[in-house]
Amino acid sequence: MLSRTIKIQLAIFTVVALTAMLIVGLAYMRLPARLFGAGQYTVSVQLAQSGNLYPNGNVTYRGTEVGRVTAVRLTDTGVVADLSLKSDISIPSDLDAQVHSATAIGEQYVALLPRNGTSPPLKNGDVIPLARTSVPPPISGLLDAANRGLEAIPHDNLKTVIDESYTALGGLGPEFSRLVRGGTTLAIDADKNRDALVNLIEDSKPVLDSQTDTASSIHAWAAHLATITDQLQTQDDAVVGVLQKGPGAADQGRQLFDRLKPTLPIVLANLVSVGQVLVTYQPAVEQLLVLLPAGVSYVGAVLTPNHDTKQALKGAYLSFNLNFNVPRACATGFLPVQQQRSPVFEDAPDRPAGDTYCRIPQDAMFNVRGARNYPCLTRPGKRAPTVKLCESDEQYVPLNNGDNWKGDPNATLSGQGIPQLPPGSASAPPPAAPPIAAAQYDPATGSYVAPDGQTYTQTNLAQNAPKEHTWQQLLVPPGK
């Protein structure tokens, strides 16, 4: 007979035992999931071979256990492993499944590695294809290969390598420690900047592709650099001379610039204006450089026929025949005759306002090199007398055809104005000629009184003067 106390203790022990068994079955053995699949879903993985994977093996996702291998079965094309995964963990469907070993003696498990974290999650019945899976090589093959590699190393040489390595690296513990600490710090910093490093690696492809595309240019550059270095090696003495004398030359150049410092800025400023003019007249300068050699050759051709003659004075065969008014001068487009200056004036007045040039057709035979035929540098093919007309869309219009050989040369058919002097600035009349000095002389002696009141004698005017004069007498002053 059991006492009432013992019965109560047995009942409590039974409840505790049943509760422990229930906890073990639910939490550790996961009986609901194993028996009924509660909270689980199944995914199949296609493998080329089992890779020593076994049922009840772990399944990890990002290093965390998310399920178990429920079965490993053989198929016609390989092996299929069934995975039972926890339904409360969302795993992307775009992933790789790799079989790994937890230790050197085995304990294979399946590691799920996501490719795209935003892809739809896995669901019950999904299949991870063979192209997305991998298995490790057999450990026996690795051990055999390692054993063969070790057997291929001569033992004597291996001992020598170990001894020499100890001699070379002995005592470098602190340096290796700093190297390891530095590598650890580098790895930690790299992990902190993982996104930037990933972007750098991904964005490096265009740069590397450009290097591949320009491989021929890089090879050519390397070849040219080798040529330059060979030349430097060949001309080593000259290079040494440049390096030795270069500082002195640079100092001399600095002293030259110091002496030119007061005037050099002004010269450079003026050269800026000259440069602007040269840029504007670049086509004309190029044409001049093209025609100059031809002109020099023409001068040489003129001098060649008289080169080997026996004449004392050698020169060019040129004709200097003067042809007056053939062709005649152009008078169209200039000031009217009434406003033209007298040729006796010797001063240099300012140019009258307005454009004065020969305003006849551009293809006329008179003054063919006149302003009307100036080439427009900014408008190839166009000719005009002024920059304004060159830059505009207007065309040159002559005053007349230039054949008015009598009458007003500015008689216009186009309605254009002609240059005129401003009112009150008409040409002044020529100055009055100085009076002519005259004096009577004595025919007998040749004496006369000049306007200054002095008496002078011109002996060759006397009656007894000789009729003929020698050149010596012409050099003797009068009265001697």
PDB file of C-alpha atoms in Angstrom, residues 12 150 222 240 251 265 348 350:
ATOM      1  CA  ILE A  12       4.273  15.025  -9.932  1.00  0.00           C
ATOM      2  CA  LEU A 150      55.505  15.789 -50.804  1.00  0.00           C
ATOM      3  CA  ALA A 222      56.809  50.847 -74.878  1.00  0.00           C
ATOM      4  CA  VAL A 240      75.847  64.256 -68.899  1.00  0.00           C
ATOM      5  CA  ASP A 251      71.235  80.887 -64.610  1.00  0.00           C
ATOM      6  CA  PRO A 265      56.276  92.877 -70.600  1.00  0.00           C
ATOM      7  CA  ALA A 348      51.789 115.433 -95.602  1.00  0.00           C
ATOM      8  CA  ASP A 350      45.826 113.628 -92.990  1.00  0.00           C
TER       9      ASP A 350
END
